[in-house]
Amino acid sequence: MPFTLRGDDVCQVTPPTPLPDPYWVAFSPSVAKLIGLELGDNDLPKDPGWLAVLAGNQLHVGTQTFSNPISTVYSGHQFGSWAGQLGDGRAILLGDINQLELQLKGAGRTHYSRMGDGRAVLRSSIREFLCSEAMHALGIPTSRALALVGSKQSVRRETMETAAVCSRVAPSFIRIGHFEHFASLQNVTRLQELADLLMNEFYPECASKKDSYLELFKEISARNAKLVAAWQAVGFCHGVLNSDNISALGLTIDYGPFGFLDHFEIDHICNHSDHGGRYAYHRQPQIMHWNMACLASAMLPLLELEHSAEDSQELLRSALEEFPLTYAKEWQRTFRLKLGLQSEQDDDIQLIERLLQSMHDSKVDFTNFFRSLSNIKKDSKPLAIPQRNEFIDRESIDQWFTDYINRLQSELISDDDRKDLMNRVNPKYILRNHLAQVAIEKAQQDDFSEVDTLFKILSKPFDEQPTFDSYSKPPALDMQRIEVSCSS
C-alpha cells in the first residue's frame, strides 16, 4: 500500500544517496516472490538492475520505476521521555510494489537525519536481515527483509566500519509516532487522514462501526498485545521499545539492539545502553501497554469529534484497560501450548510461573529446555528426567515435573501427537547473539557464507536439521556477554 499522505508537513521527497561499488551480501527469495521479482538460477534477481536499485543507486529496473521516494516525519517518546520530532533518519520509502511498501534502510541522509549520516553499517544490517526473516519463520508478525547490499564505503560509529543497505518490506511502516507527531501539533486534519488511511486499507471492520476511531485504537492495541506475548514466548527482547518504534499494524519493526534469551533471566537486558533496564524482558508487556497509552493520548482529538472531552477520555481509558487482559489471555494460551497442554485448567498458570521461576533461579537455557519438554511422556519418572540436572534446587524441580506429568495425564492426546504439536511451537533454532557475531566477523572479511548458512537454518526453526545441530547449542562462556547497543 503506498503511503498516500502528501505535503511537506508529512514527508519529504528523498532520493537515495548512491552506494559505491555495491555487492550482494544476502537475499531472501521468499520475499522476492512476495513482491513479484523474477529470480534467476542463483536465487538472485534475474534482472541485475535490482542490485543498483536496492543499493540506492538508481530508481528504475525493467518496467518498475520508483518515481517518488520519500522519508516521513514522526515524533515519539524515547526511554519514557518526549523526544519531539523524529522521522525517517535513514529510511527511504521507495514506493509500493505488489501492494507492499519497499523501504531502504541506510541509503543516505534524509530531511530527518539530524546529525546522522543516514547510513547503516554491515554489522547491524546483518542482524536486521537475519532476525526479520527468522521472526517470520517463527510465525511472529514482522517487517520482512528482501536483501542486504554491502559496500566498502567507510562509516564511523564507535570504530570505522563499512556501509550496507537493508531493503525492508511491509504492508505499511506507519508507527505510533506518526499519530503522536500530528497530535503534538494539534493537527486534527492530518490525524484524521492518517486514521482513515489505516482503516480503509488495514482495518476495514473498524470503518463500518460506530465510534470507528475508538475501534481502531482497540484493534491496534490488541495486535500489539498479542505481538508482545509472542515475543515473550520465544524469549525475544526488542531492546528499544520507544513509541516511535511501534507499528500501527502490530508488526515487529526496527531491529536494533535486540536479543534472544540464552539462559533464562526474567530481568534480562539486551541493550547495554538501557542502563535502567526499562526495556528488560519482563518489562516488555508493561512498556507496550505504556506505548498504547501514548497512542490513546494521540487519538483523543479524534474521539472528541463525536464525544465530549470527558466521555472521550473515559472511552479510551476503558479501552486501554483491555490491553493487559488481551495480553494475559494470549500469553497463557501460548505457554500452555509450549507445555503441550491442549485444554485449560485453573492451576496451569501457577504451573507455568513455577517453572519460569525455577528456570530463572538456575539460569536454564530458555529455548533448549522448552524444546526438550516434548520428550517427556505421561509415564515418565521425575527422578529419571535428564533435564532435572540443569536445576540447582532438585527437590523443587522434581516436584514440578511430578505435577507436570500428572497434568499431562489429564490430556487425551497421545505422547507422540503432543510431541509433534510441541515441536511446532518450541523452536530448536533462534538467532543467538554468538551465532550472529560469527557471521558478522566473517562478513567483515568478505566471507558471507555464514550469513547464508544462518539464513537457511533460521528459515526452518522448528525442524531438527541434524546437520546443523551445533547451531542449537547455547554459547560458550566467553560468548555469553556479547554487548549490543543502539549504534548501527
Short mmCIF file of C-alpha atoms in Angstrom, two decimals:
data_model
loop_
_atom_site.label_atom_id
_atom_site.label_comp_id
_atom_site.label_asym_id
_atom_site.label_seq_id
_atom_site.Cartn_x
_atom_site.Cartn_y
_atom_site.Cartn_z
CA MET A 1 0.00 0.00 0.00
CA PRO A 2 1.51 3.36 -0.93
CA PHE A 3 1.87 5.96 1.80
CA THR A 4 -0.65 8.31 0.20
CA LEU A 5 -0.47 11.25 2.61
CA ARG A 6 1.45 14.07 0.99
CA GLY A 7 2.70 17.51 1.97
CA ASP A 8 5.86 19.00 3.44
CA ASP A 9 4.38 18.58 6.90
CA VAL A 10 4.10 14.80 6.32
CA CYS A 11 7.05 13.73 4.18
CA GLN A 12 9.90 14.91 2.02
CA VAL A 13 10.96 13.66 -1.39
CA THR A 14 14.25 11.89 -0.67
CA PRO A 15 16.38 10.39 -3.43
CA PRO A 16 18.73 7.72 -2.04
CA THR A 17 22.45 8.51 -1.93
CA PRO A 18 24.37 6.13 -4.22
CA LEU A 19 26.44 3.43 -2.56
CA PRO A 20 29.87 2.93 -4.17
CA ASP A 21 30.57 -0.45 -5.77
CA PRO A 22 27.66 -2.37 -4.21
CA TYR A 23 27.58 -6.16 -3.91
CA TRP A 24 25.12 -8.75 -2.63
CA VAL A 25 25.56 -9.85 0.99
CA ALA A 26 22.24 -11.65 1.46
CA PHE A 27 18.94 -12.08 -0.34
CA SER A 28 15.56 -13.58 0.57
CA PRO A 29 13.94 -15.42 -2.35
CA SER A 30 10.66 -15.80 -0.44
CA VAL A 31 10.33 -12.03 0.00
CA ALA A 32 11.26 -11.55 -3.65
CA LYS A 33 8.36 -13.77 -4.62
CA LEU A 34 6.04 -11.71 -2.38
CA ILE A 35 6.73 -8.62 -4.44
CA GLY A 36 6.81 -10.43 -7.78
CA LEU A 37 10.52 -10.38 -8.57
CA GLU A 38 11.66 -12.87 -11.19
CA LEU A 39 14.62 -14.87 -9.92
CA GLY A 40 17.47 -16.50 -11.79
CA ASP A 41 19.04 -19.88 -11.18
CA ASN A 42 21.18 -18.48 -8.34
CA ASP A 43 18.10 -17.29 -6.39
CA LEU A 44 19.04 -13.67 -7.07
CA PRO A 45 17.00 -11.28 -9.23
CA LYS A 46 17.13 -12.21 -12.88
CA ASP A 47 17.46 -8.54 -13.78
CA PRO A 48 20.87 -7.38 -12.42
CA GLY A 49 19.49 -3.85 -12.19
CA TRP A 50 17.90 -4.75 -8.88
CA LEU A 51 21.32 -4.61 -7.21
CA ALA A 52 21.62 -0.95 -8.14
CA VAL A 53 18.04 -0.21 -7.02
CA LEU A 54 18.45 -1.91 -3.64
CA ALA A 55 21.76 -0.12 -3.12
CA GLY A 56 20.03 3.21 -3.72
CA ASN A 57 21.96 3.85 -6.94
CA GLN A 58 19.01 4.04 -9.35
CA LEU A 59 15.23 4.24 -9.22
CA HIS A 60 14.22 2.07 -12.15
CA VAL A 61 14.64 -1.53 -13.18
CA GLY A 62 12.87 -3.19 -16.09
CA THR A 63 9.32 -1.86 -16.12
CA GLN A 64 9.47 -0.85 -12.43
CA THR A 65 10.13 2.82 -11.63
CA PHE A 66 10.17 4.34 -8.15
CA SER A 67 9.49 7.92 -9.13
CA ASN A 68 8.72 9.42 -5.74
CA PRO A 69 10.92 8.09 -2.89
CA ILE A 70 10.10 9.74 0.42
CA SER A 71 11.05 9.90 4.08
CA THR A 72 8.29 10.58 6.60
CA VAL A 73 8.11 12.64 9.75
CA TYR A 74 7.03 11.27 13.12
CA SER A 75 7.60 12.04 16.78
CA GLY A 76 7.68 9.94 19.88
CA HIS A 77 8.75 9.04 23.39
CA GLN A 78 12.24 7.63 23.81
CA PHE A 79 13.12 5.85 27.06
CA GLY A 80 9.97 7.31 28.57
CA SER A 81 10.62 10.97 27.70
CA TRP A 82 9.07 13.07 24.96
CA ALA A 83 11.70 13.42 22.22
CA GLY A 84 9.73 15.72 19.93
CA GLN A 85 10.09 15.50 16.16
CA LEU A 86 11.99 12.49 14.84
CA GLY A 87 11.35 10.88 11.46
CA ASP A 88 12.95 8.53 8.96
CA GLY A 89 16.54 9.49 9.62
CA ARG A 90 18.00 6.82 7.35
CA ALA A 91 14.95 5.02 5.95
CA ILE A 92 13.72 5.91 2.48
CA LEU A 93 10.42 4.57 1.21
CA LEU A 94 10.99 3.75 -2.46
CA GLY A 95 7.33 3.08 -3.10
CA ASP A 96 4.68 0.42 -3.50
CA ILE A 97 5.28 -2.89 -5.21
CA ASN A 98 2.69 -5.65 -5.34
CA GLN A 99 0.70 -3.89 -2.55
CA LEU A 100 3.69 -3.82 -0.23
CA GLU A 101 5.94 -0.92 0.73
CA LEU A 102 9.63 -1.24 -0.17
CA GLN A 103 11.96 0.73 2.07
CA LEU A 104 15.74 1.15 2.07
CA LYS A 105 17.48 1.46 5.43
CA GLY A 106 20.92 3.03 5.27
CA ALA A 107 20.60 4.68 1.85
CA GLY A 108 21.83 8.08 2.96
CA ARG A 109 20.73 11.31 4.55
CA THR A 110 17.11 12.38 4.73
CA HIS A 111 15.41 15.56 5.83
CA TYR A 112 15.10 13.98 9.29
CA SER A 113 18.66 12.67 9.74
CA ARG A 114 19.55 15.49 12.12
CA MET A 115 23.25 14.97 12.93
CA GLY A 116 23.34 11.46 11.44
CA ASP A 117 24.88 10.34 8.17
CA GLY A 118 21.85 8.31 7.08
CA ARG A 119 23.93 5.20 6.66
CA ALA A 120 23.72 1.77 8.28
CA VAL A 121 26.71 -0.47 8.90
CA LEU A 122 27.22 -4.05 7.81
CA ARG A 123 27.22 -5.37 11.40
CA SER A 124 23.74 -4.17 12.36
CA SER A 125 22.32 -4.73 8.88
CA ILE A 126 23.24 -8.42 9.00
CA ARG A 127 21.45 -8.70 12.34
CA GLU A 128 18.35 -6.97 10.99
CA PHE A 129 18.23 -9.05 7.82
CA LEU A 130 18.61 -12.35 9.68
CA CYS A 131 16.22 -11.51 12.51
CA SER A 132 13.47 -10.17 10.26
CA GLU A 133 13.38 -13.42 8.36
CA ALA A 134 13.88 -15.55 11.47
CA MET A 135 10.91 -13.91 13.19
CA HIS A 136 8.74 -14.52 10.14
CA ALA A 137 9.71 -18.19 10.18
CA LEU A 138 8.77 -18.33 13.88
CA GLY A 139 5.29 -17.11 12.91
CA ILE A 140 5.67 -13.71 14.59
CA PRO A 141 4.31 -10.62 12.75
CA THR A 142 7.23 -8.63 11.39
CA SER A 143 8.55 -6.47 8.63
CA ARG A 144 10.45 -8.61 6.14
CA ALA A 145 13.96 -8.24 4.73
CA LEU A 146 14.35 -8.52 0.97
CA ALA A 147 18.06 -8.01 0.57
CA LEU A 148 21.28 -6.82 2.11
CA VAL A 149 23.72 -4.91 -0.08
CA GLY A 150 27.24 -4.08 1.07
CA SER A 151 29.96 -1.64 0.06
CA LYS A 152 33.49 -0.77 1.08
CA GLN A 153 32.39 2.78 1.88
CA SER A 154 33.65 3.69 5.36
CA VAL A 155 31.21 4.68 8.10
CA ARG A 156 32.26 5.87 11.54
CA ARG A 157 30.48 4.55 14.61
CA GLU A 158 32.48 3.55 17.71
CA THR A 159 35.09 2.43 15.16
CA MET A 160 35.38 2.65 11.39
CA GLU A 161 33.03 0.17 9.72
CA THR A 162 31.67 -0.45 6.23
CA ALA A 163 28.27 0.63 4.92
CA ALA A 164 25.32 -1.54 3.99
CA VAL A 165 21.73 -1.06 2.87
CA CYS A 166 18.96 -3.37 4.07
CA SER A 167 15.79 -3.36 1.97
CA ARG A 168 12.68 -3.89 4.07
CA VAL A 169 9.16 -4.84 3.06
CA ALA A 170 5.89 -4.40 4.96
CA PRO A 171 2.22 -3.65 4.21
CA SER A 172 2.86 -0.31 5.90
CA PHE A 173 5.54 1.31 8.06
CA ILE A 174 3.07 3.61 9.85
CA ARG A 175 4.04 3.93 13.50
CA ILE A 176 2.51 5.11 16.74
CA GLY A 177 4.92 8.01 16.37
CA HIS A 178 3.08 9.23 13.26
CA PHE A 179 -0.04 9.70 15.40
CA GLU A 180 1.95 11.34 18.18
CA HIS A 181 3.52 13.80 15.77
CA PHE A 182 0.28 15.24 14.41
CA ALA A 183 -1.32 15.18 17.85
CA SER A 184 1.59 17.19 19.25
CA LEU A 185 0.94 19.81 16.57
CA GLN A 186 -2.82 19.72 17.28
CA ASN A 187 -3.30 18.92 13.60
CA VAL A 188 -6.58 17.04 13.76
CA THR A 189 -6.96 17.08 9.99
CA ARG A 190 -3.77 15.08 9.50
CA LEU A 191 -4.64 12.80 12.42
CA GLN A 192 -7.96 12.02 10.82
CA GLU A 193 -6.36 11.41 7.41
CA LEU A 194 -3.86 9.02 8.98
CA ALA A 195 -6.53 7.09 10.89
CA ASP A 196 -8.78 6.91 7.81
CA LEU A 197 -5.88 5.64 5.71
CA LEU A 198 -5.22 2.84 8.19
CA MET A 199 -8.89 1.90 8.45
CA ASN A 200 -9.50 1.89 4.73
CA GLU A 201 -6.50 -0.30 3.97
CA PHE A 202 -5.97 -2.48 7.04
CA TYR A 203 -8.86 -2.18 9.48
CA PRO A 204 -11.99 -2.03 7.27
CA GLU A 205 -14.04 -3.68 10.02
CA CYS A 206 -13.50 -0.57 12.15
CA ALA A 207 -14.61 1.89 9.48
CA SER A 208 -18.12 0.45 9.39
CA LYS A 209 -18.67 0.59 13.14
CA LYS A 210 -19.98 3.32 15.37
CA ASP A 211 -17.06 5.02 17.15
CA SER A 212 -14.73 3.89 14.37
CA TYR A 213 -11.69 5.68 15.82
CA LEU A 214 -12.20 4.02 19.19
CA GLU A 215 -12.47 0.66 17.46
CA LEU A 216 -9.29 1.42 15.52
CA PHE A 217 -7.46 2.10 18.77
CA LYS A 218 -8.73 -1.16 20.25
CA GLU A 219 -7.56 -3.17 17.25
CA ILE A 220 -4.09 -1.61 17.16
CA SER A 221 -3.77 -2.19 20.90
CA ALA A 222 -4.92 -5.81 20.64
CA ARG A 223 -2.48 -6.58 17.83
CA ASN A 224 0.43 -5.20 19.83
CA ALA A 225 -0.68 -7.04 22.97
CA LYS A 226 -0.62 -10.31 21.04
CA LEU A 227 2.69 -9.37 19.45
CA VAL A 228 4.49 -8.87 22.75
CA ALA A 229 3.03 -12.14 24.07
CA ALA A 230 4.56 -13.86 21.04
CA TRP A 231 7.91 -12.23 21.81
CA GLN A 232 7.81 -13.46 25.40
CA ALA A 233 7.04 -16.99 24.23
CA VAL A 234 10.24 -17.26 22.18
CA GLY A 235 12.42 -15.21 24.54
CA PHE A 236 12.78 -12.24 22.19
CA CYS A 237 13.86 -8.88 23.61
CA HIS A 238 13.36 -5.90 21.31
CA GLY A 239 15.78 -3.62 23.12
CA VAL A 240 14.32 -0.21 22.23
CA LEU A 241 10.55 -0.15 22.66
CA ASN A 242 10.26 3.59 22.15
CA SER A 243 6.83 4.67 20.96
CA ASP A 244 8.25 5.66 17.57
CA ASN A 245 9.43 2.05 17.10
CA ILE A 246 5.94 0.57 17.47
CA SER A 247 3.99 -0.44 14.37
CA ALA A 248 0.37 0.60 13.89
CA LEU A 249 -0.17 -2.85 12.33
CA GLY A 250 1.24 -4.83 15.25
CA LEU A 251 4.43 -5.81 13.39
CA THR A 252 7.91 -6.21 14.83
CA ILE A 253 9.91 -3.36 13.30
CA ASP A 254 13.22 -1.56 13.83
CA TYR A 255 15.60 -4.35 14.72
CA GLY A 256 18.31 -2.57 16.67
CA PRO A 257 19.89 -3.91 19.87
CA PHE A 258 17.57 -6.92 20.03
CA GLY A 259 18.48 -10.29 21.51
CA PHE A 260 17.04 -13.72 22.16
CA LEU A 261 17.42 -15.17 25.63
CA ASP A 262 20.05 -17.84 26.07
CA HIS A 263 19.85 -18.83 29.72
CA PHE A 264 16.63 -17.56 31.22
CA GLU A 265 16.81 -14.35 33.21
CA ILE A 266 13.43 -12.76 33.64
CA ASP A 267 15.05 -9.33 34.01
CA HIS A 268 17.47 -9.76 31.10
CA ILE A 269 18.54 -6.50 29.39
CA CYS A 270 19.69 -6.97 25.79
CA ASN A 271 20.68 -3.34 25.10
CA HIS A 272 23.71 -2.21 27.08
CA SER A 273 22.61 1.40 26.52
CA ASP A 274 19.47 0.66 28.59
CA HIS A 275 21.11 1.42 31.91
CA GLY A 276 17.88 1.42 33.91
CA GLY A 277 16.51 -1.77 32.38
CA ARG A 278 13.40 -0.03 31.08
CA TYR A 279 13.16 -2.49 28.20
CA ALA A 280 14.18 -5.66 30.05
CA TYR A 281 12.46 -8.90 29.06
CA HIS A 282 9.92 -8.92 31.88
CA ARG A 283 9.00 -5.28 31.33
CA GLN A 284 8.15 -5.55 27.64
CA PRO A 285 4.40 -6.13 28.18
CA GLN A 286 4.21 -3.19 30.58
CA ILE A 287 6.12 -0.92 28.19
CA MET A 288 3.96 -1.91 25.22
CA HIS A 289 0.92 -1.06 27.35
CA TRP A 290 2.54 2.31 28.10
CA ASN A 291 3.06 2.88 24.38
CA MET A 292 -0.61 2.16 23.77
CA ALA A 293 -1.37 4.86 26.35
CA CYS A 294 0.71 7.22 24.18
CA LEU A 295 -1.41 6.22 21.19
CA ALA A 296 -4.60 6.74 23.18
CA SER A 297 -3.49 10.24 24.08
CA ALA A 298 -2.66 10.97 20.45
CA MET A 299 -6.03 9.69 19.22
CA LEU A 300 -8.05 11.57 21.83
CA PRO A 301 -8.81 14.51 19.46
CA LEU A 302 -10.41 12.05 17.02
CA LEU A 303 -12.86 10.79 19.61
CA GLU A 304 -13.61 14.36 20.61
CA LEU A 305 -15.03 14.89 17.12
CA GLU A 306 -18.04 12.86 18.26
CA HIS A 307 -17.93 12.91 22.08
CA SER A 308 -17.28 15.34 24.87
CA ALA A 309 -13.72 15.59 26.15
CA GLU A 310 -14.68 13.82 29.38
CA ASP A 311 -16.51 10.99 27.59
CA SER A 312 -13.66 10.59 25.09
CA GLN A 313 -11.13 10.19 27.88
CA GLU A 314 -13.28 7.62 29.64
CA LEU A 315 -13.83 5.61 26.45
CA LEU A 316 -10.11 5.45 25.75
CA ARG A 317 -9.26 4.72 29.37
CA SER A 318 -11.66 1.81 29.34
CA ALA A 319 -10.29 0.57 26.00
CA LEU A 320 -6.75 0.81 27.31
CA GLU A 321 -7.67 -1.49 30.20
CA GLU A 322 -8.33 -4.24 27.66
CA PHE A 323 -4.62 -4.46 26.79
CA PRO A 324 -3.44 -6.44 29.86
CA LEU A 325 -6.43 -8.76 29.53
CA THR A 326 -5.69 -9.46 25.87
CA TYR A 327 -2.01 -9.92 26.64
CA ALA A 328 -2.63 -12.26 29.57
CA LYS A 329 -5.03 -14.40 27.57
CA GLU A 330 -2.58 -14.72 24.67
CA TRP A 331 0.41 -15.32 26.95
CA GLN A 332 -1.44 -18.07 28.81
CA ARG A 333 -2.60 -19.67 25.56
CA THR A 334 0.89 -19.66 24.10
CA PHE A 335 2.66 -21.02 27.17
CA ARG A 336 0.06 -23.74 27.55
CA LEU A 337 0.93 -24.83 24.03
CA LYS A 338 4.64 -24.69 24.86
CA LEU A 339 3.92 -27.17 27.65
CA GLY A 340 1.81 -29.33 25.35
CA LEU A 341 -1.46 -28.55 27.13
CA GLN A 342 -4.45 -28.50 24.83
CA SER A 343 -7.11 -27.92 27.48
CA GLU A 344 -7.34 -25.25 30.18
CA GLN A 345 -7.21 -25.86 33.91
CA ASP A 346 -7.12 -23.35 36.73
CA ASP A 347 -3.73 -24.47 38.04
CA ASP A 348 -1.97 -24.12 34.67
CA ILE A 349 -0.81 -20.56 35.22
CA GLN A 350 0.76 -21.43 38.54
CA LEU A 351 2.46 -24.39 36.87
CA ILE A 352 3.92 -22.12 34.18
CA GLU A 353 5.04 -19.46 36.64
CA ARG A 354 6.69 -22.00 38.94
CA LEU A 355 8.67 -23.35 36.00
CA LEU A 356 9.82 -19.92 34.86
CA GLN A 357 10.93 -19.03 38.36
CA SER A 358 12.95 -22.23 38.63
CA MET A 359 14.48 -21.60 35.19
CA HIS A 360 15.42 -18.09 36.28
CA ASP A 361 16.95 -19.29 39.55
CA SER A 362 19.08 -21.85 37.73
CA LYS A 363 19.67 -19.86 34.53
CA VAL A 364 18.42 -22.70 32.34
CA ASP A 365 18.60 -22.26 28.56
CA PHE A 366 15.17 -21.00 27.54
CA THR A 367 14.89 -22.37 24.01
CA ASN A 368 16.51 -25.76 24.55
CA PHE A 369 14.59 -26.54 27.72
CA PHE A 370 11.17 -25.91 26.20
CA ARG A 371 12.18 -27.87 23.11
CA SER A 372 13.25 -30.81 25.28
CA LEU A 373 9.95 -30.93 27.18
CA SER A 374 8.34 -32.75 24.27
CA ASN A 375 10.44 -35.82 25.15
CA ILE A 376 8.64 -36.27 28.48
CA LYS A 377 5.93 -38.91 28.43
CA LYS A 378 2.90 -39.48 30.58
CA ASP A 379 4.60 -42.41 32.29
CA SER A 380 7.97 -40.67 32.79
CA LYS A 381 9.50 -40.83 36.28
CA PRO A 382 10.57 -37.42 37.59
CA LEU A 383 13.85 -38.69 39.02
CA ALA A 384 14.78 -40.19 35.64
CA ILE A 385 14.19 -36.99 33.64
CA PRO A 386 17.61 -35.74 32.50
CA GLN A 387 16.53 -32.08 32.43
CA ARG A 388 16.34 -32.07 36.24
CA ASN A 389 20.14 -31.92 36.26
CA GLU A 390 20.00 -28.41 34.84
CA PHE A 391 18.41 -27.08 38.03
CA ILE A 392 20.05 -26.14 41.31
CA ASP A 393 17.05 -26.90 43.52
CA ARG A 394 16.42 -30.54 42.59
CA GLU A 395 13.67 -31.03 45.17
CA SER A 396 11.68 -28.14 43.77
CA ILE A 397 12.06 -29.14 40.13
CA ASP A 398 11.29 -32.80 40.91
CA GLN A 399 8.01 -31.66 42.41
CA TRP A 400 7.36 -29.55 39.33
CA PHE A 401 8.00 -32.49 37.00
CA THR A 402 5.67 -34.63 39.14
CA ASP A 403 2.90 -32.05 38.85
CA TYR A 404 3.58 -31.60 35.14
CA ILE A 405 3.36 -35.32 34.40
CA ASN A 406 0.13 -35.52 36.38
CA ARG A 407 -1.20 -32.65 34.29
CA LEU A 408 -0.19 -34.40 31.06
CA GLN A 409 -2.09 -37.47 32.16
CA SER A 410 -5.31 -35.43 32.17
CA GLU A 411 -4.86 -34.70 28.45
CA LEU A 412 -6.49 -37.01 25.90
CA ILE A 413 -3.80 -36.51 23.27
CA SER A 414 -1.14 -39.20 22.82
CA ASP A 415 2.53 -38.62 23.67
CA ASP A 416 3.55 -38.79 20.01
CA ASP A 417 0.89 -36.32 18.86
CA ARG A 418 1.72 -33.97 21.71
CA LYS A 419 5.42 -34.12 20.84
CA ASP A 420 4.64 -33.18 17.26
CA LEU A 421 2.49 -30.23 18.35
CA MET A 422 5.04 -29.00 20.90
CA ASN A 423 7.83 -29.09 18.34
CA ARG A 424 5.76 -26.79 16.14
CA VAL A 425 5.66 -24.07 18.80
CA ASN A 426 9.01 -24.58 20.58
CA PRO A 427 11.77 -23.77 18.08
CA LYS A 428 15.07 -25.57 18.02
CA TYR A 429 16.91 -22.69 16.36
CA ILE A 430 16.89 -18.98 17.20
CA LEU A 431 19.23 -16.15 16.22
CA ARG A 432 21.54 -16.29 19.20
CA ASN A 433 23.94 -13.36 19.54
CA HIS A 434 27.05 -15.51 19.33
CA LEU A 435 25.88 -17.04 16.05
CA ALA A 436 25.21 -13.60 14.58
CA GLN A 437 28.61 -12.42 15.79
CA VAL A 438 30.43 -15.23 14.00
CA ALA A 439 28.56 -14.42 10.79
CA ILE A 440 29.35 -10.71 11.18
CA GLU A 441 33.06 -11.27 11.75
CA LYS A 442 33.31 -13.48 8.67
CA ALA A 443 31.31 -10.99 6.60
CA GLN A 444 33.67 -8.21 7.63
CA GLN A 445 36.36 -10.31 5.96
CA ASP A 446 34.20 -10.60 2.79
CA ASP A 447 33.04 -14.13 3.62
CA PHE A 448 29.24 -14.16 3.53
CA SER A 449 28.87 -17.93 3.73
CA GLU A 450 27.91 -17.91 7.40
CA VAL A 451 25.22 -15.29 6.80
CA ASP A 452 23.77 -17.59 4.15
CA THR A 453 24.03 -20.66 6.40
CA LEU A 454 22.28 -18.93 9.28
CA PHE A 455 19.60 -17.59 6.95
CA LYS A 456 18.81 -21.09 5.73
CA ILE A 457 18.83 -22.66 9.21
CA LEU A 458 16.62 -19.95 10.70
CA SER A 459 14.11 -20.26 7.87
CA LYS A 460 13.16 -23.67 9.33
CA PRO A 461 13.45 -23.07 13.10
CA PHE A 462 11.15 -25.93 14.13
CA ASP A 463 12.86 -28.62 12.03
CA GLU A 464 15.50 -30.89 13.56
CA GLN A 465 18.14 -30.22 10.86
CA PRO A 466 20.65 -32.69 12.38
CA THR A 467 23.46 -31.44 10.14
CA PHE A 468 23.27 -28.08 11.94
CA ASP A 469 22.68 -29.37 15.45
CA SER A 470 25.59 -27.34 16.83
CA TYR A 471 23.71 -24.15 15.95
CA SER A 472 21.09 -25.00 18.57
CA LYS A 473 23.61 -25.05 21.43
CA PRO A 474 23.99 -22.25 23.99
CA PRO A 475 27.05 -20.02 23.68
CA ALA A 476 30.35 -20.85 25.31
CA LEU A 477 31.19 -18.87 28.44
CA ASP A 478 33.35 -16.36 26.56
CA MET A 479 30.46 -15.61 24.13
CA GLN A 480 27.67 -15.17 26.67
CA ARG A 481 28.06 -11.45 27.23
CA ILE A 482 28.24 -10.02 23.73
CA GLU A 483 27.17 -6.41 24.09
CA VAL A 484 24.67 -4.93 21.67
CA SER A 485 23.95 -1.21 21.54
CA CYS A 486 21.85 1.24 19.55
CA SER A 487 24.86 2.04 17.37
CA SER A 488 24.19 0.91 13.83
#
